[in-house]
Amino acid sequence: MTKMTMVEALNLAMRQEMEKDDRVIILGEDVGVDGGVFRVTDSLISTFGEQRVVDTPLAESGIIGTSIGMAVYGLRPVCEIQFSGFSYYIFHQLEAHAARLRHRSQGRFHVPLVVRTPCGGGVRALEHHSESREAYYAHTPGVKMVIPSGPRNARALLVSAIRDPDPVVFFEPKALYRAFREEVPEEEESMPLGQPQLVREGDDVTIISYGAMMVPVLEAADSLKEKDGIVAEIIDLLTISPLDDTLIASSVQKTGRAVVVHEAPRSFGPGAELVARLVEKSFYYLEAPVKRVTGYDIVYPLFAREKAYMPDTGKIVQAVKETLEV
Amino acid sequence: MTKMTMVEALNLAMRQEMEKDDRVIILGEDVGVDGGVFRVTDSLISTFGEQRVVDTPLAESGIIGTSIGMAVYGLRPVCEIQFSGFSYYIFHQLEAHAARLRHRSQGRFHVPLVVRTPCGGGVRALEHHSESREAYYAHTPGVKMVIPSGPRNARALLVSAIRDPDPVVFFEPKALYRAFREEVPEEEESMPLGQPQLVREGDDVTIISYGAMMVPVLEAADSLKEKDGIVAEIIDLLTISPLDDTLIASSVQKTGRAVVVHEAPRSFGPGAELVARLVEKSFYYLEAPVKRVTGYDIVYPLFAREKAYMPDTGKIVQAVKETLEV
Amino acid sequence: MPRSEIELPYRIEYLSILDENGNLDKELEPDIPDDILVKLHREMLSGRRFDERMLNLQRQGRIGTFPPIKGQEASQLGAVATLKNSDWMVPAFREALAEFWRGKPRENFILFYGGYDEGGAVEEGRNDLPVAIPVGSQMLHAVGIGMGIQYRRKDDVVMTFFGDGATSEGDFHEALNFAGVFQAPVIFICQNNQWAISVPRSRQTHAKTLAQKALAHGLPGIQVDGNDVLAVYAAAREAVERARTGKGPTLIECFTYRMSLHTTADDPKKYRSEDEVKEWEKRDPIPRFQAYLTQKGLLTDEVVEQLEADIAQEIQGAIDRAEKLMAREVDPLDMFNHTFAELPPSLILQRQEAELDLSLRKEEDRHD
Amino acid sequence: MPRSEIELPYRIEYLSILDENGNLDKELEPDIPDDILVKLHREMLSGRRFDERMLNLQRQGRIGTFPPIKGQEASQLGAVATLKNSDWMVPAFREALAEFWRGKPRENFILFYGGYDEGGAVEEGRNDLPVAIPVGSQMLHAVGIGMGIQYRRKDDVVMTFFGDGATSEGDFHEALNFAGVFQAPVIFICQNNQWAISVPRSRQTHAKTLAQKALAHGLPGIQVDGNDVLAVYAAAREAVERARTGKGPTLIECFTYRMSLHTTADDPKKYRSEDEVKEWEKRDPIPRFQAYLTQKGLLTDEVVEQLEADIAQEIQGAIDRAEKLMAREVDPLDMFNHTFAELPPSLILQRQEAELDLSLRKEEDRHD
Ligand SMILES: Cc1ncc(C[n+]2csc(CCOP(=O)(O)OP(=O)(O)O)c2C)c(N)n1
Ligand SMILES: Cc1ncc(C[n+]2csc(CCOP(=O)(O)OP(=O)(O)O)c2C)c(N)n1
Ligand SMILES: [Mg+2]
Ligand SMILES: [Mg+2]
């Protein structure tokens, strides 16, 4: 197995799916010759040509709108929105059509498209380049919302997203693009959408998170174990929506305590749904209030103040301790 | 005092604010001669003229984008998006600019605009005309999200929204437009944004809701009282975001039980935040899991199946009983 | 070098062949097979009658809000009649006649506006997208389908419909622009019926015509008399031919008129004069075409009379079939069927919840 | 009546006055006061040097990603120089020079790209919106401001900037269309620098020019040599005059070139040839204008030498001031200041939480 960055792993997923399936087509701004501003589609154009790796005009609604048409026609467009902060330009198309054409046509049509887009902060970027608004998509019926947390699961989930018969919004935590390498098998590997993963077992508390936050979550768990003897069970959602809460429920029914971590603003954020699900299914097992460690409900600051905005190991450790102390 | 429908009350709010303040300007599709497709801006054009009641071209992003410019210039645009199901066309402008110009300009500019838009179901409408997606706006820092529940508070809240120095998304439950009349004083009346209201006192359970769902909620409370002797305390949020949970907390600390009701899809919906807040602040008072009575996570069906989709008195009664039984 | 005019490849033209007074421009008269001419007439008439019946049904509360077509029969049918079966059609929401031409059963219209999702079904083999209500959003889908056709090296084309109001939406321009860049085989048919609910065409844009919007994207654009089915057909056939032979997209503005209500929820008296409507009644697309066909010997008064009877019966049949379906008890749980290919666990639970709720209701009803 | 051309009110023109070989079209030479000419030159040169210094700072990691201007000095400054102080300016993200002309302190640029929200501040009295990064979104704000000006019966105008890429966004068309319908006093300045990151102008649209996009909305459009500051100034002055006298909006396409990187995160070698860049270097806006001023007796080599020294010092001053500010410890809690006019209760709690967290951190740091 080769050690790959997330960028390389995502590239591999697209390359192999394109080799296997001529319905798979890449569209987006700068995805061709430039290989994407983060190089995720690097050199795909030289292998597959301009017909299959399409540099589009600068128009997000145009990208998603034509992708919907292609998907209805029977292709499998994988389109890139350059930053998730610009994905709101596609929102009306996604909500009104991608998410609904299956229903509207009573099953005659469906829209197997993937919207790949880099999300999240921590890379000292400009305004609109650090946001995490997965909740918008997660709250939209008819759309699946996926966020990987490392090269290997990024590759495997993207493969499944491409094969999925329904629209998938695929957020790529840009802070992880080159943060670390993982063994990624050359041979085909996929992972079902809709299944959170148990990353580490523990008895004292359950930490639920996803995406780039898995890094400080794991660090926090290490620190808690070493310094405080607290053993956290860790769950990586991977698919935010449709959310399967089976694993979360069983874990918290064991540990009795939970902390939820995400970069997104707290209020009406993904963490709220996790708390609500825990209350619905596991109320009587909860021994302490579930804590949310999240971004604040403010405009994401420029990078001089970014560290103060972002959840990090310290904040997570603190929250876990508070959850256990009570 | 005159008995008014919500349509009339909203019209009164705009008329009086326009009389008092020449910065207030109405913009939207069909808001002029036609008086709006629901007649909410009826005859304002004949009083205030085309300069202040502006029929725009059919372009939602254009409406909000020009309104942002007007607001920055010092006016107070009140723009109408014909149905909230089309408000996603404005999402990028709202998120990227209306919600951020104060921050971006470090306080030099602010964006005092109101986006009025009819929301919700129950009126046997076409596709896209029945949705409730307040969570999108509630999760957006820099934007306020308001939903009235009757003629009188609609008028008073709209007055405050118009006067507010920041952008307000004002959802008008179209099912309530002409559903009932209330006494609405001719003299000026406003209500602060950001303050949920205690609608009815009770000791057994707290029901939290807003908008059109207040009707079945109150009906359910009546029925529970009469038939089962259960006395529910009822809270009407009015402002969804920024959410002040003080009243909710104190109520549930008294009753120990809560049911949340909204039309919006359940997952990642507004109810999740309410549950999360209750868990954060009132966990040790909760005697039963908080129940959510909501729309399902599916495409809103056409009206032959609408009744089955919508929360109603029966579902609320049932949820309250389940909450009390445990 | 200094201040000079830039030559653009396209000029905007206007086309009219059979005018409201029955004058025919022989030179331009398109060569259309007799059976197509007769079918066009039949469908126009049938559309007019269907509209009338639906208005009745709506007023009786038997269906909900719907958008009438009256006045736009020629511009819809003249355009869509130039398509092959394997071509694609992407309508807005006022193109029921075009959809019927393509094979949509009339009862589906009634079901749809009667509140039954079933009415949105698109039959296998008919390459049309369903109705798109969000204004301006559907043209991009047509372009994507066109790009798919190019990718598969087919010689099919895509025709998409939209109104004058829709040309103000940004998505309209993104669609024209993508179509231009990729030279996709798309025919953009603008139904300029002069009104977007209460907003007149003159307020929609400062441009003299809608056809000239093509120039922004380097495409040919033409304005045609949309109440002249011959002109619409001729212009559409030319555009279809261009698209089919790889010569790219065209924008056609059909200059027509919405003679009736925007939808049944609308009251046009608030915003337009009776006189204007009367003026346009003179330009009604049906009488002039009927006169033309009569002159050509393809129609007689008796034939028309018989036609009216046939049409009335046909429509009644569609109503009967739809009402029969609507009279049956629907299973509300069907609403869970088409959100995803497969129900995810969270929706299985919600479906169970809905099922339980429905059964409790039934029980209560029994006890009441 | 039959097939006829429709006369449109506008044709698209091209304007060039002082070409890359120093040829001057005397007839068209605009009458610009000497002090403005000299100031234009100074600011162009200063912009070039500022760009170079910023690239250095960025490479040293002292600031973050930023978009260089090199090559577009004339098209920004020629345009903005025609505005009055009370006029409004709505930039995209590559118009720092236009912003400096309007009075933005250079240190704010450094602060902004150094990651300090403070750099976004707009001083009282300067009627400019801050940088807008979402492509194509800001022109609508300009139109709204223009509508505000009309409403208040002022004779101010609004100038808005955007790139070639931005003309593909739907919002660009909605802005032109609203401006046309309301005849708002807006000057749309398209900085066609031939590239939108890696996408060449030819791929952005099938249209021959970007100026012709005005035709879609019934507006006058003109293409000018954007590296010819005289042509840009002349065209902008004409458009400003038109807007100021109630004659409505204009679209100006400045045909120019991005001689440097898209942003400091970009590698243009991946997508364009060195030859192309070399060709455009010959058309550099600065040398030709400098030669023109020298010929006019407004500049000498010595003056330019002195200018270079002054500029270097000025820039150093801005860097020093910015770095002094950046060296101070910032209060991260400032990030809560500008979400709303007043902090709502939920944010007061979050702010307290952040404060507590920061103080815990400080404590930990002390213990480490
Ligand atoms: C994005 C969007 N905005 C508003 C509406 C409400 N609406 C429905 S039809 C219509 C007018 C459409 O005018 P036009 O495009 O000319 O089509 P016509 O109705 O004349 O056929 C409006 C504003 C909508 N459906 N979609
Ligand atoms: C809506 C949106 N999509 C994508 C981007 C990423 N992006 C930043 S600049 C740029 C290219 C802009 O090209 P152009 O309009 O020609 O301006 P230029 O950079 O050449 O000045 C892109 C794609 C963005 N900022 N906003
Ligand atoms: Mg119309
Ligand atoms: Mg450019």
mmCIF file of C-alpha atoms in Angstrom, chain C residues 157-327:
data_model
loop_
_atom_site.group_PDB
_atom_site.id
_atom_site.type_symbol
_atom_site.label_atom_id
_atom_site.label_comp_id
_atom_site.label_asym_id
_atom_site.label_seq_id
_atom_site.Cartn_x
_atom_site.Cartn_y
_atom_site.Cartn_z
ATOM 1 C CA VAL C 157 -31.452 17.899 -29.381
ATOM 2 C CA VAL C 158 -33.028 19.518 -26.320
ATOM 3 C CA MET C 159 -35.753 22.123 -26.339
ATOM 4 C CA THR C 160 -36.439 24.156 -23.236
ATOM 5 C CA PHE C 161 -39.296 26.538 -22.469
ATOM 6 C CA PHE C 162 -39.490 29.553 -20.190
ATOM 7 C CA GLY C 163 -41.280 32.873 -19.892
ATOM 8 C CA ASP C 164 -40.367 36.510 -20.343
ATOM 9 C CA GLY C 165 -40.005 36.838 -16.583
ATOM 10 C CA ALA C 166 -37.499 34.017 -16.515
ATOM 11 C CA THR C 167 -35.072 35.977 -18.671
ATOM 12 C CA SER C 168 -34.380 38.197 -15.653
ATOM 13 C CA GLU C 169 -33.057 35.332 -13.563
ATOM 14 C CA GLY C 170 -29.305 34.879 -13.489
ATOM 15 C CA ASP C 171 -29.706 31.177 -14.220
ATOM 16 C CA PHE C 172 -31.131 31.999 -17.625
ATOM 17 C CA HIS C 173 -27.897 33.710 -18.558
ATOM 18 C CA GLU C 174 -25.749 30.995 -17.078
ATOM 19 C CA ALA C 175 -27.662 28.537 -19.229
ATOM 20 C CA LEU C 176 -27.222 30.528 -22.433
ATOM 21 C CA ASN C 177 -23.573 31.050 -21.598
ATOM 22 C CA PHE C 178 -22.827 27.388 -20.934
ATOM 23 C CA ALA C 179 -24.731 26.445 -24.067
ATOM 24 C CA GLY C 180 -22.591 28.877 -26.027
ATOM 25 C CA VAL C 181 -19.274 27.787 -24.571
ATOM 26 C CA PHE C 182 -20.002 24.094 -25.101
ATOM 27 C CA GLN C 183 -22.055 24.624 -28.270
ATOM 28 C CA ALA C 184 -24.664 22.340 -26.795
ATOM 29 C CA PRO C 185 -27.617 21.277 -28.972
ATOM 30 C CA VAL C 186 -30.229 23.319 -27.143
ATOM 31 C CA ILE C 187 -33.147 25.360 -28.425
ATOM 32 C CA PHE C 188 -34.243 27.999 -25.957
ATOM 33 C CA ILE C 189 -37.882 28.898 -26.454
ATOM 34 C CA CYS C 190 -38.912 32.018 -24.625
ATOM 35 C CA GLN C 191 -42.657 32.303 -24.270
ATOM 36 C CA ASN C 192 -42.845 36.063 -24.071
ATOM 37 C CA ASN C 193 -46.486 36.361 -23.071
ATOM 38 C CA GLN C 194 -45.926 40.001 -22.045
ATOM 39 C CA TRP C 195 -46.567 39.439 -18.360
ATOM 40 C CA ALA C 196 -44.864 37.853 -15.378
ATOM 41 C CA ILE C 197 -47.851 37.827 -13.066
ATOM 42 C CA SER C 198 -48.422 41.599 -12.727
ATOM 43 C CA VAL C 199 -45.109 42.774 -14.114
ATOM 44 C CA PRO C 200 -45.202 43.808 -17.769
ATOM 45 C CA ARG C 201 -42.454 42.920 -20.187
ATOM 46 C CA SER C 202 -41.360 46.559 -20.341
ATOM 47 C CA ARG C 203 -40.534 46.482 -16.647
ATOM 48 C CA GLN C 204 -38.734 43.182 -16.875
ATOM 49 C CA THR C 205 -35.829 44.562 -18.871
ATOM 50 C CA HIS C 206 -34.730 47.721 -20.623
ATOM 51 C CA ALA C 207 -33.828 45.634 -23.682
ATOM 52 C CA LYS C 208 -35.955 46.200 -26.761
ATOM 53 C CA THR C 209 -36.387 42.476 -27.361
ATOM 54 C CA LEU C 210 -35.716 39.345 -25.380
ATOM 55 C CA ALA C 211 -34.176 37.731 -28.425
ATOM 56 C CA GLN C 212 -31.225 40.109 -28.248
ATOM 57 C CA LYS C 213 -30.191 38.561 -24.943
ATOM 58 C CA ALA C 214 -28.582 35.887 -27.107
ATOM 59 C CA LEU C 215 -25.984 38.447 -28.195
ATOM 60 C CA ALA C 216 -24.543 38.531 -24.692
ATOM 61 C CA HIS C 217 -23.503 34.940 -25.152
ATOM 62 C CA GLY C 218 -22.543 34.959 -28.793
ATOM 63 C CA LEU C 219 -25.607 33.035 -29.922
ATOM 64 C CA PRO C 220 -28.124 33.588 -32.685
ATOM 65 C CA GLY C 221 -31.419 34.988 -31.458
ATOM 66 C CA ILE C 222 -34.682 35.585 -33.274
ATOM 67 C CA GLN C 223 -38.040 37.040 -32.358
ATOM 68 C CA VAL C 224 -41.084 35.436 -33.956
ATOM 69 C CA ASP C 225 -44.783 36.140 -33.938
ATOM 70 C CA GLY C 226 -45.684 33.579 -31.303
ATOM 71 C CA ASN C 227 -49.310 33.569 -32.342
ATOM 72 C CA ASP C 228 -48.320 32.463 -35.810
ATOM 73 C CA VAL C 229 -47.793 28.746 -35.648
ATOM 74 C CA LEU C 230 -46.132 28.736 -39.059
ATOM 75 C CA ALA C 231 -43.502 31.254 -37.989
ATOM 76 C CA VAL C 232 -42.842 29.460 -34.739
ATOM 77 C CA TYR C 233 -42.519 26.161 -36.563
ATOM 78 C CA ALA C 234 -40.218 27.598 -39.197
ATOM 79 C CA ALA C 235 -37.910 29.264 -36.695
ATOM 80 C CA ALA C 236 -37.856 26.214 -34.437
ATOM 81 C CA ARG C 237 -37.163 23.871 -37.316
ATOM 82 C CA GLU C 238 -34.211 25.998 -38.353
ATOM 83 C CA ALA C 239 -32.874 26.031 -34.797
ATOM 84 C CA VAL C 240 -33.412 22.296 -34.351
ATOM 85 C CA GLU C 241 -31.586 21.662 -37.591
ATOM 86 C CA ARG C 242 -28.678 23.851 -36.458
ATOM 87 C CA ALA C 243 -28.475 22.066 -33.118
ATOM 88 C CA ARG C 244 -28.763 18.630 -34.650
ATOM 89 C CA THR C 245 -25.903 19.284 -37.022
ATOM 90 C CA GLY C 246 -23.542 20.481 -34.320
ATOM 91 C CA LYS C 247 -23.935 24.179 -35.035
ATOM 92 C CA GLY C 248 -24.964 25.072 -31.521
ATOM 93 C CA PRO C 249 -27.802 26.668 -29.604
ATOM 94 C CA THR C 250 -30.400 29.263 -30.576
ATOM 95 C CA LEU C 251 -32.675 31.560 -28.615
ATOM 96 C CA ILE C 252 -36.183 32.027 -29.994
ATOM 97 C CA GLU C 253 -38.456 34.643 -28.510
ATOM 98 C CA CYS C 254 -42.091 33.851 -29.222
ATOM 99 C CA PHE C 255 -43.961 37.121 -29.008
ATOM 100 C CA THR C 256 -47.323 36.036 -27.668
ATOM 101 C CA TYR C 257 -49.845 36.843 -24.983
ATOM 102 C CA ARG C 258 -51.257 35.291 -21.848
ATOM 103 C CA MET C 259 -54.942 35.832 -22.609
ATOM 104 C CA SER C 260 -56.115 34.369 -19.316
ATOM 105 C CA LEU C 261 -55.069 34.438 -15.651
ATOM 106 C CA HIS C 262 -51.516 33.946 -14.450
ATOM 107 C CA THR C 263 -52.860 31.142 -12.329
ATOM 108 C CA THR C 264 -56.286 30.551 -10.941
ATOM 109 C CA ALA C 265 -55.133 32.471 -7.837
ATOM 110 C CA ASP C 266 -54.552 35.611 -9.900
ATOM 111 C CA ASP C 267 -56.734 38.607 -10.671
ATOM 112 C CA PRO C 268 -55.378 40.356 -13.776
ATOM 113 C CA LYS C 269 -57.908 43.165 -13.451
ATOM 114 C CA LYS C 270 -55.644 44.592 -10.791
ATOM 115 C CA TYR C 271 -52.858 45.274 -13.223
ATOM 116 C CA ARG C 272 -53.912 45.255 -16.869
ATOM 117 C CA SER C 273 -56.650 46.759 -18.971
ATOM 118 C CA GLU C 274 -59.483 44.926 -20.631
ATOM 119 C CA ASP C 275 -58.574 46.838 -23.785
ATOM 120 C CA GLU C 276 -55.171 45.280 -23.929
ATOM 121 C CA VAL C 277 -56.686 41.835 -23.652
ATOM 122 C CA LYS C 278 -59.255 42.682 -26.347
ATOM 123 C CA GLU C 279 -56.506 43.873 -28.679
ATOM 124 C CA TRP C 280 -54.713 40.598 -28.260
ATOM 125 C CA GLU C 281 -57.871 38.578 -28.774
ATOM 126 C CA LYS C 282 -57.737 39.811 -32.339
ATOM 127 C CA ARG C 283 -54.390 38.146 -32.661
ATOM 128 C CA ASP C 284 -55.621 34.813 -31.295
ATOM 129 C CA PRO C 285 -53.472 32.079 -32.837
ATOM 130 C CA ILE C 286 -56.296 29.652 -33.469
ATOM 131 C CA PRO C 287 -58.716 31.435 -35.851
ATOM 132 C CA ARG C 288 -56.014 32.561 -38.249
ATOM 133 C CA PHE C 289 -54.531 29.090 -38.453
ATOM 134 C CA GLN C 290 -57.972 27.563 -38.879
ATOM 135 C CA ALA C 291 -58.695 29.962 -41.729
ATOM 136 C CA TYR C 292 -55.370 29.078 -43.326
ATOM 137 C CA LEU C 293 -56.100 25.370 -43.157
ATOM 138 C CA THR C 294 -59.610 25.858 -44.450
ATOM 139 C CA GLN C 295 -58.239 27.805 -47.373
ATOM 140 C CA LYS C 296 -55.736 25.051 -47.955
ATOM 141 C CA GLY C 297 -58.610 22.577 -48.044
ATOM 142 C CA LEU C 298 -57.437 20.745 -44.962
ATOM 143 C CA LEU C 299 -60.386 21.740 -42.803
ATOM 144 C CA THR C 300 -64.075 22.314 -43.205
ATOM 145 C CA ASP C 301 -66.673 23.610 -40.779
ATOM 146 C CA GLU C 302 -68.035 20.112 -40.435
ATOM 147 C CA VAL C 303 -64.639 18.719 -39.636
ATOM 148 C CA VAL C 304 -64.147 21.358 -36.980
ATOM 149 C CA GLU C 305 -67.525 20.606 -35.502
ATOM 150 C CA GLN C 306 -66.691 16.935 -35.314
ATOM 151 C CA LEU C 307 -63.331 17.814 -33.853
ATOM 152 C CA GLU C 308 -64.950 19.813 -31.102
ATOM 153 C CA ALA C 309 -67.097 16.851 -30.209
ATOM 154 C CA ASP C 310 -64.151 14.462 -30.217
ATOM 155 C CA ILE C 311 -62.096 16.807 -28.107
ATOM 156 C CA ALA C 312 -64.871 17.286 -25.578
ATOM 157 C CA GLN C 313 -65.139 13.554 -25.223
ATOM 158 C CA GLU C 314 -61.428 13.077 -24.938
ATOM 159 C CA ILE C 315 -61.200 15.653 -22.192
ATOM 160 C CA GLN C 316 -64.129 14.135 -20.379
ATOM 161 C CA GLY C 317 -62.353 10.801 -20.556
ATOM 162 C CA ALA C 318 -59.249 12.266 -18.977
ATOM 163 C CA ILE C 319 -61.289 13.886 -16.239
ATOM 164 C CA ASP C 320 -63.121 10.655 -15.534
ATOM 165 C CA ARG C 321 -59.921 8.678 -15.331
ATOM 166 C CA ALA C 322 -58.306 11.248 -13.052
ATOM 167 C CA GLU C 323 -61.289 11.538 -10.776
ATOM 168 C CA LYS C 324 -61.527 7.813 -10.477
ATOM 169 C CA LEU C 325 -57.944 7.717 -9.295
ATOM 170 C CA MET C 326 -58.565 10.602 -6.948
ATOM 171 C CA ALA C 327 -61.652 8.935 -5.508
#
